[in-house]
Coordinates of C-alpha atoms in Angstrom, one line a residue:
H1394 CA 0.2 -0.2 0.6
T1395 CA 1.1 3.8 -0.6
R1396 CA 1.8 5.7 2.6
V1397 CA 0.3 9.3 2.8
K1398 CA 2.7 11.6 3.5
M1399 CA -0.1 13.9 6.0
T1400 CA 1.0 17.6 6.5
N1401 CA -0.8 20.4 7.2
T1402 CA -2.3 22.3 4.8
T1403 CA -3.6 25.1 7.0
I1404 CA -3.2 26.9 10.1
P1405 CA -7.0 27.3 11.6
G1406 CA -8.0 30.8 12.1
A1407 CA -5.5 32.4 9.6
D1408 CA -8.7 34.4 8.0
K1409 CA -9.2 36.4 10.7
L1410 CA -6.2 38.1 9.8
T1411 CA -6.6 41.3 7.5
D1412 CA -4.0 42.8 5.7
N1413 CA -3.6 46.6 8.3
D1414 CA -3.1 43.6 11.2
V1415 CA 0.7 43.6 12.7
I1416 CA 2.2 41.0 15.1
L1417 CA 4.7 41.5 16.8
V1418 CA 7.0 39.1 17.7
T1419 CA 9.6 39.0 20.5
G1420 CA 12.0 37.5 20.0
G1421 CA 11.7 36.9 16.6
T1422 CA 14.9 35.9 14.8
G1423 CA 16.0 33.2 17.6
L1424 CA 14.6 29.7 17.6
F1425 CA 11.0 30.1 18.1
G1426 CA 10.5 32.6 16.3
K1427 CA 12.3 31.6 12.8
G1428 CA 9.9 29.0 13.3
I1429 CA 6.2 31.1 13.8
E1430 CA 8.5 33.2 10.6
A1431 CA 8.5 30.1 9.0
N1432 CA 4.9 29.6 8.7
V1433 CA 4.3 32.8 8.5
K1434 CA 5.9 32.9 5.0
K1435 CA 4.3 29.0 4.4
Y1436 CA 1.1 29.5 4.3
N1437 CA 0.8 33.0 3.3
L1438 CA -0.9 35.1 6.5
K1439 CA -2.4 38.6 6.1
G1440 CA -0.9 41.3 8.4
K1441 CA 2.4 43.5 8.8
W1442 CA 4.2 40.9 11.1
I1443 CA 8.0 42.4 13.2
F1444 CA 10.1 40.2 14.4
L1445 CA 12.7 42.4 16.9
S1446 CA 15.4 41.2 18.3
S1447 CA 17.3 42.3 20.7
K1448 CA 18.5 45.6 18.1
D1449 CA 15.7 47.3 17.4
G1450 CA 14.9 48.0 21.0
D1451 CA 16.2 46.9 25.1
L1452 CA 12.5 46.3 26.5
R1453 CA 14.5 45.6 30.0
N1454 CA 14.1 50.0 29.1
Q1455 CA 10.6 50.9 29.9
E1456 CA 10.7 54.2 27.4
Q1457 CA 12.1 51.6 24.6
C1458 CA 9.9 48.6 24.6
E1459 CA 7.4 51.7 24.3
K1460 CA 8.8 53.4 21.9
L1461 CA 8.7 50.2 19.6
F1462 CA 4.7 49.6 20.8
T1463 CA 4.2 54.1 19.3
E1464 CA 5.7 52.8 16.7
N1465 CA 4.9 49.3 15.8
K1466 CA 0.9 49.7 16.7
P1467 CA 0.2 45.7 16.8
T1468 CA -2.9 43.9 17.2
Y1469 CA -1.4 41.5 17.9
V1470 CA 1.4 40.1 20.4
I1471 CA 3.7 37.8 20.6
H1472 CA 5.9 37.3 23.5
L1473 CA 8.9 35.4 22.7
A1474 CA 12.6 36.8 23.7
A1475 CA 14.3 36.3 27.4
F1476 CA 17.3 36.0 28.9
V1477 CA 18.4 32.8 28.6
G1478 CA 20.9 30.1 29.4
G1479 CA 22.3 26.6 29.7
L1480 CA 23.3 24.8 33.5
F1481 CA 26.6 26.7 34.9
R1482 CA 24.3 30.7 34.0
N1483 CA 21.3 30.0 35.3
M1484 CA 22.9 29.0 39.0
K1485 CA 25.8 31.8 38.2
Y1486 CA 23.6 34.5 37.2
K1487 CA 20.2 34.1 39.3
P1488 CA 19.7 38.0 40.0
E1489 CA 20.2 39.2 36.4
F1490 CA 18.1 36.2 35.4
W1491 CA 15.5 37.1 37.8
I1492 CA 16.1 41.0 37.3
D1493 CA 15.9 41.2 33.6
N1494 CA 12.6 38.7 32.5
V1495 CA 11.2 40.5 34.8
N1496 CA 11.9 44.0 34.6
M1497 CA 11.2 42.6 29.9
N1498 CA 8.1 41.0 30.7
N1499 CA 6.8 43.8 33.1
N1500 CA 7.4 46.2 30.2
V1501 CA 5.9 44.2 27.0
L1502 CA 2.4 42.7 29.2
S1503 CA 2.3 46.4 30.8
C1504 CA 2.3 47.9 26.8
C1505 CA 0.1 45.2 25.4
H1506 CA -2.6 46.3 28.2
K1507 CA -2.0 49.8 28.0
Y1508 CA -2.0 49.7 24.0
K1509 CA -4.9 47.7 23.7
V1510 CA -3.7 45.0 21.7
K1511 CA -5.8 42.3 21.1
K1512 CA -3.8 38.9 21.9
T1513 CA -0.9 38.4 23.6
V1514 CA 0.2 35.1 23.7
S1515 CA 3.6 34.5 26.2
C1516 CA 6.2 31.8 26.0
L1517 CA 7.0 29.4 29.5
S1518 CA 8.5 26.8 29.1
T1519 CA 8.6 23.1 31.3
C1520 CA 11.3 24.1 33.4
V1521 CA 8.9 26.0 35.4
F1522 CA 6.9 23.2 36.5
P1523 CA 7.6 21.9 39.9
D1524 CA 11.0 19.8 40.3
K1525 CA 9.0 17.0 42.7
V1526 CA 6.2 17.1 40.3
T1527 CA 3.1 13.4 38.4
Y1528 CA 4.3 12.4 35.3
P1529 CA 2.8 13.1 33.0
I1530 CA 3.2 16.9 33.5
L1531 CA -0.4 18.7 33.8
E1532 CA -0.4 22.1 33.0
S1533 CA -2.8 23.2 36.3
S1534 CA 0.9 21.9 38.5
L1535 CA 2.2 25.1 37.1
H1536 CA 2.7 26.6 40.5
N1537 CA 2.3 23.2 43.0
G1538 CA 5.4 24.0 44.3
P1539 CA 9.0 24.9 44.1
P1540 CA 10.9 25.4 40.4
H1541 CA 14.4 22.5 40.6
F1542 CA 17.1 25.2 42.7
S1543 CA 19.7 25.0 39.7
N1544 CA 17.1 27.5 36.7
D1545 CA 14.6 28.6 39.9
A1546 CA 15.1 32.5 39.3
Y1547 CA 14.5 31.9 35.6
A1548 CA 11.3 29.6 36.2
Y1549 CA 9.8 32.2 38.9
A1550 CA 10.4 34.9 36.5
K1551 CA 8.6 33.1 33.7
R1552 CA 5.8 31.9 36.2
M1553 CA 4.8 35.3 37.0
V1554 CA 4.1 35.9 33.5
D1555 CA 1.0 33.4 33.4
C1556 CA 0.3 35.7 36.6
L1557 CA 1.1 39.4 35.6
G1558 CA -1.4 37.4 31.9
K1559 CA -4.4 36.7 34.6
W1560 CA -3.9 39.9 36.5
F1561 CA -4.7 42.1 33.3
N1562 CA -7.7 40.1 32.1
E1563 CA -9.3 40.2 35.9
R1564 CA -8.4 44.2 35.1
Q1565 CA -10.7 44.7 32.3
R1566 CA -12.9 42.0 33.2
N1567 CA -13.5 44.3 36.1
E1568 CA -13.2 47.5 34.3
T1569 CA -15.6 46.9 31.2
G1570 CA -16.7 43.2 31.7
D1571 CA -15.9 42.4 28.8
D1572 CA -14.2 38.5 29.6
T1573 CA -12.7 38.3 26.7
V1574 CA -9.2 36.7 26.6
R1575 CA -6.5 39.0 25.6
F1576 CA -3.6 37.5 27.8
T1577 CA -2.0 33.5 27.6
T1578 CA 0.8 31.8 27.6
V1579 CA 2.2 28.5 25.6
I1580 CA 4.3 25.9 27.0
P1581 CA 7.0 24.4 24.9
T1582 CA 9.6 21.4 25.8
N1583 CA 12.1 20.9 23.9
L1584 CA 12.6 23.5 21.0
F1585 CA 14.7 22.3 17.9
G1586 CA 14.8 23.2 14.3
P1587 CA 17.2 25.4 11.9
H1588 CA 18.5 28.9 13.3
D1589 CA 19.2 27.0 16.5
N1590 CA 22.5 27.0 19.0
F1591 CA 24.8 24.6 17.6
Q1592 CA 27.6 25.3 19.9
I1593 CA 28.4 22.5 21.8
E1594 CA 28.9 23.4 25.4
D1595 CA 25.8 26.3 25.7
G1596 CA 23.7 25.1 23.4
H1597 CA 20.7 22.6 23.3
V1598 CA 21.6 18.3 22.6
L1599 CA 20.3 17.8 19.5
P1600 CA 22.2 20.6 17.5
G1601 CA 25.3 20.1 19.8
L1602 CA 25.2 16.5 18.8
M1603 CA 25.2 17.6 14.9
H1604 CA 27.7 20.0 15.4
K1605 CA 30.2 16.7 16.9
A1606 CA 29.1 15.0 14.6
K1607 CA 30.2 17.0 12.2
I1608 CA 33.4 17.6 13.6
A1609 CA 33.6 13.5 14.2
L1610 CA 33.0 13.6 10.2
D1611 CA 35.8 16.0 9.3
T1612 CA 38.5 14.9 11.3
N1613 CA 37.4 10.8 10.9
S1614 CA 37.2 10.4 14.3
D1615 CA 34.8 9.6 17.2
F1616 CA 31.4 10.2 18.0
V1617 CA 30.8 10.7 21.5
I1618 CA 27.7 11.0 23.6
Y1619 CA 28.3 12.4 26.7
G1620 CA 26.4 9.7 30.0
T1621 CA 24.9 7.0 28.9
G1622 CA 22.2 7.9 26.2
K1623 CA 19.0 6.3 28.8
P1624 CA 17.0 9.8 29.1
L1625 CA 14.2 10.7 27.1
R1626 CA 13.7 13.4 25.7
Q1627 CA 9.8 15.5 23.4
F1628 CA 11.5 16.9 21.3
L1629 CA 9.9 19.3 19.4
Y1630 CA 10.8 21.3 15.2
S1631 CA 10.9 24.6 16.0
V1632 CA 8.8 24.7 12.4
D1633 CA 5.9 22.8 14.0
A1634 CA 6.4 25.1 17.1
G1635 CA 5.6 28.0 15.1
H1636 CA 2.5 26.8 13.3
M1637 CA 0.8 26.2 16.7
A1638 CA 1.8 29.3 18.5
I1639 CA 0.0 31.6 15.6
W1640 CA -3.0 28.3 16.0
A1641 CA -3.2 29.5 19.8
L1642 CA -2.8 33.5 18.9
L1643 CA -6.2 32.7 17.2
N1644 CA -7.4 30.3 18.6
Y1645 CA -7.0 29.4 22.0
N1646 CA -9.2 31.7 24.2
S1647 CA -8.7 30.7 27.5
E1648 CA -6.0 32.3 30.1
E1649 CA -4.9 29.1 31.6
P1650 CA -1.7 27.4 30.0
V1651 CA -2.1 25.2 26.8
M1652 CA 1.1 22.8 26.6
I1653 CA 2.5 22.5 22.6
S1654 CA 4.6 18.9 23.1
V1655 CA 4.7 15.8 21.2
G1656 CA 2.9 13.1 23.4
E1657 CA 4.2 10.7 26.5
D1658 CA 4.6 8.2 23.3
D1659 CA 6.9 10.7 21.4
E1660 CA 9.9 10.7 24.1
V1661 CA 13.4 9.7 22.0
S1662 CA 16.3 9.1 24.2
I1663 CA 18.8 10.7 23.6
A1664 CA 20.9 7.5 22.0
D1665 CA 18.2 6.9 19.6
A1666 CA 18.5 10.6 19.0
A1667 CA 22.0 10.8 17.9
M1668 CA 21.8 7.1 15.9
V1669 CA 19.0 8.8 13.5
I1670 CA 21.5 12.2 13.5
L1671 CA 24.8 10.7 11.8
D1672 CA 22.3 8.4 9.8
K1673 CA 21.0 11.5 7.9
M1674 CA 24.9 13.2 7.9
G1675 CA 26.5 9.7 6.9
F1676 CA 28.7 9.0 9.8
K1677 CA 29.9 5.6 10.0
G1678 CA 32.4 5.5 12.6
N1679 CA 32.5 4.0 15.3
V1680 CA 30.0 6.1 19.2
V1681 CA 31.5 6.3 22.2
Y1682 CA 29.5 7.2 24.8
D1683 CA 31.3 9.1 27.6
T1684 CA 29.7 7.6 31.4
T1685 CA 32.2 10.0 32.8
K1686 CA 29.5 12.9 32.2
S1687 CA 25.8 12.8 34.3
D1688 CA 22.5 11.9 32.7
G1689 CA 21.0 14.6 34.0
Q1690 CA 17.2 13.9 34.4
Y1691 CA 15.6 11.0 33.5
K1692 CA 12.4 12.7 32.5
K1693 CA 10.5 15.3 32.2
T1694 CA 7.0 14.1 30.3
A1695 CA 4.2 16.8 30.0
S1696 CA 1.2 15.8 27.9
N1697 CA 0.2 17.2 24.8
E1698 CA -3.5 15.9 25.4
K1699 CA -5.4 19.5 25.8
F1700 CA -3.9 20.4 22.6
K1701 CA -4.5 18.0 20.6
R1702 CA -7.8 17.8 22.1
L1703 CA -8.4 21.6 20.5
Y1704 CA -6.4 21.1 17.7
P1705 CA -7.0 17.3 16.3
D1706 CA -6.3 17.8 13.0
F1707 CA -2.5 19.0 13.9
V1708 CA 0.1 17.0 11.9
F1709 CA 3.9 17.3 14.0
T1710 CA 7.1 16.5 11.5
P1711 CA 8.5 12.8 11.5
F1712 CA 11.1 13.2 13.9
D1713 CA 14.0 11.9 11.3
Q1714 CA 12.1 14.5 8.6
A1715 CA 13.0 17.3 10.4
I1716 CA 16.7 16.0 12.3
E1717 CA 17.3 16.4 8.4
E1718 CA 16.0 19.2 7.7
T1719 CA 17.6 20.6 10.3

């Protein structure tokens, strides 16, 4: 039998956009922002899409943030901008992670409220969940306990985005009687894709493995995987995440967060992911597991049941295809 590869043919709600709409994407030149941009081009979405970078203005500064809003006059905002880093940076610069992210979020969401943006979707992270949590992780457990100590400053700053959006929704209801949800949040799992950070030390696991594979190919050396390769992760292709974020902007009408993730059955071990990368890059050499390196958390399974219930027709890009495209 011929297998038909299912694909997404449209983004529900795209017809709500008009040529007069301005959609402002903060952090728009990063991995997630590029995933959104790919969907804007693929589906030829209407409106003026503005993908901001830190070069356009410092969102931590209230005056600069206000200037971006008064100049661009957005009708919609997708807020992705954040001060981020790996484990070492998170542990070393906790005051900066808290202060910079809280200032950025306060300024952006306050401007969205002040300038009457129709809808704001902010991006959280699975690291915001409690350190001790029942699997699979549900959106409702977001505030049910302290996050892991290693990234608690970043995690608490991100949690407050969820709170501030709800408080602005509440103010609107109390002052105008309008119960339209203007602020909501999405929570992506492990993102990867084109325009990722491919640095071996500072990047995430998949781009780091790709970089190491390239070096092993060029130098005819062993390919080294840190740890046992057994930990499981839900890897989400950035182009799929971009589609899901636009869907949320146009269709998701709850102020409660929604997880955007592949399913529990689509968890992939680090070792299996590495084998797909090596296959796509044509590496035939020796693979070594450096078990002196820590595996980190074995799994942090998230449930995408809520998203799939709301958007049952969404088709995820097959993992091997997403790796090949990346």
